[in-house]
Amino acid sequence: MAPPTDGAPPTDGVLVDRYGRVARDLRVSLTDKCNLRCTYCMPAEGLPWLAGPQLLTDDEVIRLIRIAVCRLGVDEVRFTGGEPLIRPGLVGIVTAAAALDPRPRISLTTNGIGLHRLAPLLRAAGLDRVNVSLDTLDRERFTRLTRRDRLSDVLAGLAGAATAGLTPIKINTVLMRGVNDDEAPSLLRFALDHGYELRFIEQMPLDAQHGWDRAAMVTAEEILATLRAAYDLSPDPTDRGAAPAETWLVDGGPARVGVIGTVTRPFCGDCDRTRLTADGQIRNCLFATEESDLRHALRAGADDEELARRWRAATWGKRAGHGIDDPSFLQPARPMSAIGG
């Protein structure tokens, strides 16, 4: 990473920070609500959801995406939540994003519930592909982990996405010690058999309960060791670029498996992401403790150039890294469901 640059943020052009990183990947959270209650994300009773007036309207979301793509150089838009499929205006928002010039790549991260029904509509609207969260293939274990008996709905969602052509379909899996860490090889076999791309993700300190324990986290190295006991893994020769996942060819390829080692193998130096929360806040990092408010300026009548200026200024202040290894690290006040992946 380049040394930091002093001085004021740029007043035009793309989203660049003091270290020279350019944010071209926009993650848009459409809601903080979710229809699962995953134990590593939120308590069984859920969370205090954002009130309706706090949420950006569909038109406001579309306007900010347009500013990001047409004025700030963003070329990829990922819709997240909470659970984005429960946003009533999702199809219309995707349609508007796909109509932009230049057209961004458009993807969505979901738990898969309801995806079998919405996949054809989303594909027709312009969605390119999906990431689906799936931590276990065991129904009883799924019910314990998510506090909902919905594994069959998730599997149906994956199949529906494949039928609709929302490919490549990526599966996101969080392994937890003593919970589902024995399933890594079988989850990979499931992905290989169905043509999905599996990504294991180290558990991150983003739970609402603030109960994350690094000592209990299954590390990237442990995940790889488990997989190598069952498969031949070789380094993927494809340039990783700014992608968060390190990937390996499985049994010589072409199938791949990825590991996102956010904690033990941070990739902050290549990060190209900027995040928009469902209530209109700009976040430069999942682990940021500060946000920049665009909603207030938007509703106060700011024009597109003013909103773009504020976004550039927010990006300029992006920190060098997430700082999880720093003794002064503080877990963000917002949990993952309220930030967006």
Short mmCIF file of C-alpha atoms in Angstrom, two decimals:
data_model
loop_
_atom_site.label_atom_id
_atom_site.label_comp_id
_atom_site.label_asym_id
_atom_site.label_seq_id
_atom_site.Cartn_x
_atom_site.Cartn_y
_atom_site.Cartn_z
CA MET A 1 0.00 0.00 0.00
CA ALA A 2 1.24 3.49 -0.83
CA PRO A 3 2.11 5.84 2.04
CA PRO A 4 -0.71 8.22 2.98
CA THR A 5 -1.10 11.49 1.11
CA ASP A 6 -1.60 14.67 3.09
CA GLY A 7 -3.94 17.42 2.02
CA ALA A 8 -7.58 17.88 1.22
CA PRO A 9 -9.73 15.24 -0.51
CA PRO A 10 -10.22 15.57 -4.27
CA THR A 11 -13.19 17.61 -5.43
CA ASP A 12 -13.85 15.60 -8.57
CA GLY A 13 -13.17 12.18 -10.06
CA VAL A 14 -13.39 8.74 -8.52
CA LEU A 15 -13.56 7.62 -4.90
CA VAL A 16 -9.94 7.53 -3.79
CA ASP A 17 -8.48 7.44 -0.30
CA ARG A 18 -5.23 8.83 1.11
CA TYR A 19 -3.45 5.54 0.38
CA GLY A 20 -4.33 5.54 -3.30
CA ARG A 21 -7.01 2.83 -3.14
CA VAL A 22 -9.95 3.43 -5.46
CA ALA A 23 -13.42 2.28 -4.38
CA ARG A 24 -15.19 0.76 -7.37
CA ASP A 25 -17.31 -1.85 -5.57
CA LEU A 26 -20.44 -0.50 -3.85
CA ARG A 27 -22.24 -2.63 -1.27
CA VAL A 28 -25.81 -1.39 -0.77
CA SER A 29 -27.74 -2.57 2.27
CA LEU A 30 -31.47 -2.46 1.50
CA THR A 31 -32.73 -3.39 4.97
CA ASP A 32 -31.42 -4.31 8.40
CA LYS A 33 -34.19 -6.89 8.86
CA CYS A 34 -33.70 -10.61 8.37
CA ASN A 35 -35.96 -13.67 8.40
CA LEU A 36 -33.30 -15.84 10.09
CA ARG A 37 -31.75 -15.46 13.56
CA CYS A 38 -28.27 -16.88 13.05
CA THR A 39 -26.56 -17.39 16.37
CA TYR A 40 -23.36 -15.64 15.25
CA CYS A 41 -25.27 -12.58 14.04
CA MET A 42 -28.14 -11.69 16.37
CA PRO A 43 -30.08 -12.85 19.44
CA ALA A 44 -33.12 -15.12 19.16
CA GLU A 45 -35.54 -12.24 19.68
CA GLY A 46 -34.01 -10.21 16.86
CA LEU A 47 -32.90 -6.60 17.09
CA PRO A 48 -34.50 -3.15 17.25
CA TRP A 49 -35.04 -2.55 13.52
CA LEU A 50 -34.61 0.81 11.85
CA ALA A 51 -37.83 2.82 11.81
CA GLY A 52 -39.43 3.36 8.40
CA PRO A 53 -38.56 7.07 8.07
CA GLN A 54 -34.91 6.27 8.76
CA LEU A 55 -34.68 3.97 5.75
CA LEU A 56 -33.81 5.32 2.35
CA THR A 57 -36.73 5.18 -0.06
CA ASP A 58 -36.39 3.26 -3.32
CA ASP A 59 -35.91 6.54 -5.21
CA GLU A 60 -33.22 7.67 -2.77
CA VAL A 61 -31.35 4.36 -3.09
CA ILE A 62 -31.52 4.58 -6.87
CA ARG A 63 -30.30 8.18 -6.87
CA LEU A 64 -27.26 7.39 -4.72
CA ILE A 65 -26.39 4.37 -6.85
CA ARG A 66 -26.60 6.57 -9.95
CA ILE A 67 -24.26 9.12 -8.39
CA ALA A 68 -21.81 6.37 -7.46
CA VAL A 69 -21.82 4.82 -10.92
CA CYS A 70 -22.12 7.90 -13.16
CA ARG A 71 -20.00 10.37 -11.17
CA LEU A 72 -17.72 8.37 -8.88
CA GLY A 73 -16.46 5.48 -10.99
CA VAL A 74 -18.23 2.60 -9.25
CA ASP A 75 -18.54 -0.34 -11.66
CA GLU A 76 -19.95 -3.05 -9.38
CA VAL A 77 -23.03 -2.91 -7.16
CA ARG A 78 -23.83 -5.62 -4.61
CA PHE A 79 -27.18 -5.58 -2.81
CA THR A 80 -27.09 -6.84 0.77
CA GLY A 81 -29.04 -6.64 4.03
CA GLY A 82 -30.11 -7.87 6.52
CA GLU A 83 -31.91 -9.93 3.95
CA PRO A 84 -32.36 -7.95 0.70
CA LEU A 85 -35.03 -10.28 -0.70
CA ILE A 86 -37.51 -8.93 1.85
CA ARG A 87 -37.18 -5.39 0.48
CA PRO A 88 -40.49 -4.82 -1.38
CA GLY A 89 -38.91 -2.60 -4.05
CA LEU A 90 -35.93 -4.84 -4.80
CA VAL A 91 -36.85 -5.72 -8.38
CA GLY A 92 -37.42 -2.07 -9.29
CA ILE A 93 -34.12 -1.03 -7.71
CA VAL A 94 -32.25 -3.70 -9.69
CA THR A 95 -34.02 -2.60 -12.87
CA ALA A 96 -32.94 1.00 -12.33
CA ALA A 97 -29.33 0.02 -11.59
CA ALA A 98 -29.17 -2.13 -14.73
CA ALA A 99 -30.39 0.81 -16.83
CA LEU A 100 -27.47 3.04 -15.85
CA ASP A 101 -24.84 4.05 -18.40
CA PRO A 102 -22.22 2.77 -17.86
CA ARG A 103 -23.97 -0.35 -16.64
CA PRO A 104 -22.43 -1.76 -13.46
CA ARG A 105 -22.08 -5.44 -12.66
CA ILE A 106 -24.93 -6.26 -10.30
CA SER A 107 -25.01 -9.01 -7.68
CA LEU A 108 -26.87 -9.83 -4.50
CA THR A 109 -26.00 -11.55 -1.21
CA THR A 110 -28.90 -13.47 0.32
CA ASN A 111 -29.80 -16.27 2.69
CA GLY A 112 -31.73 -17.78 -0.21
CA ILE A 113 -35.19 -17.89 1.38
CA GLY A 114 -37.65 -16.91 -1.34
CA LEU A 115 -34.99 -16.88 -4.03
CA HIS A 116 -36.65 -19.70 -5.98
CA ARG A 117 -39.64 -17.40 -6.52
CA LEU A 118 -37.77 -14.15 -7.15
CA ALA A 119 -34.84 -15.45 -9.21
CA PRO A 120 -36.58 -15.21 -12.63
CA LEU A 121 -37.84 -11.69 -11.87
CA LEU A 122 -34.43 -10.55 -10.69
CA ARG A 123 -32.70 -12.05 -13.70
CA ALA A 124 -35.14 -10.29 -16.03
CA ALA A 125 -34.54 -7.03 -14.13
CA GLY A 126 -30.80 -7.24 -14.76
CA LEU A 127 -29.28 -9.05 -11.78
CA ASP A 128 -26.13 -10.86 -12.90
CA ARG A 129 -25.44 -13.31 -10.09
CA VAL A 130 -25.96 -14.18 -6.41
CA ASN A 131 -24.06 -15.15 -3.28
CA VAL A 132 -26.04 -17.43 -0.97
CA SER A 133 -25.20 -18.01 2.71
CA LEU A 134 -25.22 -21.67 3.73
CA ASP A 135 -23.38 -22.94 6.80
CA THR A 136 -24.60 -26.53 7.00
CA LEU A 137 -26.34 -29.24 5.00
CA ASP A 138 -27.82 -30.86 8.11
CA ARG A 139 -31.42 -29.84 8.74
CA GLU A 140 -31.29 -30.10 12.53
CA ARG A 141 -28.00 -28.22 12.67
CA PHE A 142 -29.37 -25.56 10.32
CA THR A 143 -32.36 -25.10 12.61
CA ARG A 144 -30.13 -24.73 15.66
CA LEU A 145 -27.82 -22.27 13.89
CA THR A 146 -30.51 -20.07 12.35
CA ARG A 147 -33.36 -20.73 14.80
CA ARG A 148 -35.55 -21.43 11.77
CA ASP A 149 -36.34 -24.73 9.99
CA ARG A 150 -35.70 -23.37 6.48
CA LEU A 151 -32.88 -25.43 4.98
CA SER A 152 -35.15 -26.78 2.24
CA ASP A 153 -36.04 -23.21 1.24
CA VAL A 154 -32.37 -22.26 0.94
CA LEU A 155 -31.60 -25.31 -1.20
CA ALA A 156 -34.61 -24.51 -3.39
CA GLY A 157 -33.32 -20.95 -3.71
CA LEU A 158 -29.94 -22.17 -4.93
CA ALA A 159 -31.58 -24.41 -7.51
CA GLY A 160 -33.90 -21.61 -8.62
CA ALA A 161 -30.99 -19.22 -9.06
CA ALA A 162 -29.18 -21.76 -11.23
CA THR A 163 -32.25 -22.32 -13.37
CA ALA A 164 -32.66 -18.55 -13.82
CA GLY A 165 -29.03 -18.17 -14.92
CA LEU A 166 -27.82 -16.10 -11.96
CA THR A 167 -24.34 -17.55 -12.30
CA PRO A 168 -21.70 -18.03 -11.10
CA ILE A 169 -23.51 -18.87 -7.87
CA LYS A 170 -21.26 -18.48 -4.86
CA ILE A 171 -21.97 -20.02 -1.47
CA ASN A 172 -20.74 -18.20 1.64
CA THR A 173 -19.99 -20.45 4.61
CA VAL A 174 -18.89 -19.52 8.13
CA LEU A 175 -17.33 -22.39 10.03
CA MET A 176 -17.63 -22.40 13.83
CA ARG A 177 -15.54 -24.56 16.09
CA GLY A 178 -17.50 -27.46 17.53
CA VAL A 179 -20.60 -26.43 15.59
CA ASN A 180 -20.13 -27.12 11.88
CA ASP A 181 -16.35 -27.23 11.33
CA ASP A 182 -16.62 -30.94 10.52
CA GLU A 183 -18.66 -30.15 7.39
CA ALA A 184 -16.05 -28.39 5.27
CA PRO A 185 -15.33 -31.36 2.94
CA SER A 186 -19.01 -32.27 2.52
CA LEU A 187 -19.98 -28.66 1.82
CA LEU A 188 -17.30 -28.50 -0.85
CA ARG A 189 -18.51 -31.77 -2.37
CA PHE A 190 -22.06 -30.36 -2.48
CA ALA A 191 -20.82 -27.22 -4.24
CA LEU A 192 -18.74 -29.19 -6.74
CA ASP A 193 -21.63 -31.53 -7.55
CA HIS A 194 -23.98 -28.62 -8.26
CA GLY A 195 -21.55 -26.28 -10.02
CA TYR A 196 -21.52 -23.69 -7.22
CA GLU A 197 -18.42 -21.82 -6.04
CA LEU A 198 -17.83 -22.20 -2.30
CA ARG A 199 -16.26 -19.47 -0.17
CA PHE A 200 -15.37 -20.16 3.46
CA ILE A 201 -15.32 -17.00 5.59
CA GLU A 202 -13.55 -16.58 8.90
CA GLN A 203 -16.05 -15.60 11.58
CA MET A 204 -15.75 -11.86 12.19
CA PRO A 205 -16.45 -9.64 15.23
CA LEU A 206 -19.73 -8.32 13.86
CA ASP A 207 -22.30 -10.08 16.05
CA ALA A 208 -24.90 -8.02 17.88
CA GLN A 209 -24.11 -9.84 21.14
CA HIS A 210 -20.39 -8.91 20.98
CA GLY A 211 -19.58 -12.49 21.88
CA TRP A 212 -16.94 -13.09 19.19
CA ASP A 213 -13.87 -14.90 20.51
CA ARG A 214 -10.78 -15.02 18.33
CA ALA A 215 -9.53 -18.14 20.10
CA ALA A 216 -12.70 -19.97 19.07
CA MET A 217 -12.57 -18.84 15.45
CA VAL A 218 -11.76 -21.42 12.78
CA THR A 219 -8.86 -19.86 10.89
CA ALA A 220 -8.16 -19.88 7.18
CA GLU A 221 -5.18 -22.15 7.75
CA GLU A 222 -7.32 -24.66 9.64
CA ILE A 223 -9.97 -24.60 6.91
CA LEU A 224 -7.37 -25.30 4.25
CA ALA A 225 -5.81 -28.11 6.28
CA THR A 226 -9.20 -29.79 6.61
CA LEU A 227 -9.91 -29.47 2.89
CA ARG A 228 -6.47 -30.76 1.91
CA ALA A 229 -7.18 -33.97 3.82
CA ALA A 230 -9.95 -34.69 1.32
CA TYR A 231 -8.96 -32.81 -1.86
CA ASP A 232 -5.90 -31.77 -3.79
CA LEU A 233 -5.66 -27.98 -3.66
CA SER A 234 -3.30 -25.97 -5.83
CA PRO A 235 -2.90 -22.18 -6.00
CA ASP A 236 -5.23 -20.51 -8.46
CA PRO A 237 -3.05 -18.85 -11.13
CA THR A 238 -5.75 -16.25 -11.82
CA ASP A 239 -4.88 -12.78 -10.54
CA ARG A 240 -6.84 -12.17 -7.35
CA GLY A 241 -7.04 -8.41 -7.85
CA ALA A 242 -9.16 -6.80 -5.15
CA ALA A 243 -11.25 -9.92 -4.51
CA PRO A 244 -11.51 -10.79 -0.80
CA ALA A 245 -11.18 -14.54 -1.38
CA GLU A 246 -7.94 -16.41 -1.90
CA THR A 247 -8.82 -19.24 -4.27
CA TRP A 248 -7.45 -22.70 -4.98
CA LEU A 249 -8.05 -25.15 -7.81
CA VAL A 250 -9.73 -28.32 -6.57
CA ASP A 251 -8.23 -31.59 -7.84
CA GLY A 252 -6.53 -29.76 -10.69
CA GLY A 253 -9.49 -27.53 -11.61
CA PRO A 254 -11.34 -25.97 -13.20
CA ALA A 255 -13.48 -25.96 -10.03
CA ARG A 256 -12.28 -23.57 -7.33
CA VAL A 257 -12.74 -23.05 -3.62
CA GLY A 258 -12.07 -19.81 -1.81
CA VAL A 259 -11.21 -18.73 1.71
CA ILE A 260 -11.84 -15.22 2.96
CA GLY A 261 -9.40 -14.76 5.84
CA THR A 262 -10.53 -11.32 6.94
CA VAL A 263 -9.03 -11.75 10.41
CA THR A 264 -5.83 -13.78 9.90
CA ARG A 265 -5.09 -12.87 6.27
CA PRO A 266 -6.38 -9.31 5.90
CA PHE A 267 -6.57 -7.83 2.41
CA CYS A 268 -7.07 -4.21 3.44
CA GLY A 269 -4.29 -2.97 1.18
CA ASP A 270 -6.27 -3.96 -1.91
CA CYS A 271 -9.75 -3.11 -0.64
CA ASP A 272 -11.90 -1.44 -3.29
CA ARG A 273 -15.22 -1.34 -1.42
CA THR A 274 -17.49 1.43 -0.23
CA ARG A 275 -20.71 0.74 1.67
CA LEU A 276 -24.10 2.41 1.84
CA THR A 277 -26.28 1.41 4.79
CA ALA A 278 -30.04 1.12 4.58
CA ASP A 279 -30.38 4.43 6.43
CA GLY A 280 -28.06 6.34 4.12
CA GLN A 281 -24.70 6.23 5.87
CA ILE A 282 -21.39 5.77 4.05
CA ARG A 283 -19.01 3.25 5.63
CA ASN A 284 -15.49 2.67 4.37
CA CYS A 285 -14.99 -0.62 6.20
CA LEU A 286 -17.07 -3.34 7.81
CA PHE A 287 -15.23 -2.57 11.03
CA ALA A 288 -15.41 1.23 10.87
CA THR A 289 -16.55 3.00 14.02
CA GLU A 290 -17.50 6.14 12.13
CA GLU A 291 -19.96 6.84 9.32
CA SER A 292 -20.74 9.73 6.98
CA ASP A 293 -24.38 10.75 6.66
CA LEU A 294 -25.72 11.20 3.13
CA ARG A 295 -29.40 10.85 4.01
CA HIS A 296 -29.64 14.18 5.84
CA ALA A 297 -27.95 16.08 3.00
CA LEU A 298 -30.06 14.28 0.40
CA ARG A 299 -33.31 15.17 2.18
CA ALA A 300 -32.15 18.72 2.82
CA GLY A 301 -31.99 19.32 -0.93
CA ALA A 302 -28.33 18.69 -1.79
CA ASP A 303 -27.71 18.31 -5.52
CA ASP A 304 -25.84 15.38 -7.03
CA GLU A 305 -22.51 17.19 -7.05
CA GLU A 306 -22.77 18.02 -3.36
CA LEU A 307 -23.60 14.40 -2.51
CA ALA A 308 -20.68 13.23 -4.65
CA ARG A 309 -18.38 15.69 -2.86
CA ARG A 310 -19.45 14.37 0.52
CA TRP A 311 -18.88 10.80 -0.64
CA ARG A 312 -15.37 11.65 -1.88
CA ALA A 313 -14.56 13.33 1.43
CA ALA A 314 -15.77 10.28 3.36
CA THR A 315 -13.66 7.94 1.24
CA TRP A 316 -10.56 10.11 1.62
CA GLY A 317 -10.58 9.40 5.35
CA LYS A 318 -10.54 5.60 4.99
CA ARG A 319 -8.12 3.98 7.40
CA ALA A 320 -5.20 1.82 6.31
CA GLY A 321 -6.71 -1.35 7.76
CA HIS A 322 -9.40 -2.78 9.99
CA GLY A 323 -7.09 -2.97 13.01
CA ILE A 324 -8.45 -6.19 14.52
CA ASP A 325 -4.95 -7.04 15.77
CA ASP A 326 -4.53 -3.64 17.41
CA PRO A 327 -5.08 -3.70 21.21
CA SER A 328 -7.24 -0.59 20.81
CA PHE A 329 -9.63 -2.32 18.36
CA LEU A 330 -13.30 -1.77 19.16
CA GLN A 331 -16.05 -3.83 17.60
CA PRO A 332 -18.45 -1.65 15.59
CA ALA A 333 -21.63 -0.67 17.37
CA ARG A 334 -23.69 -1.86 14.41
CA PRO A 335 -23.94 -5.61 13.84
CA MET A 336 -23.48 -7.17 10.42
CA SER A 337 -27.23 -7.16 9.71
CA ALA A 338 -27.29 -3.37 10.00
CA ILE A 339 -24.08 -2.76 8.05
CA GLY A 340 -24.45 -4.95 4.97
CA GLY A 341 -21.79 -7.33 3.71
#
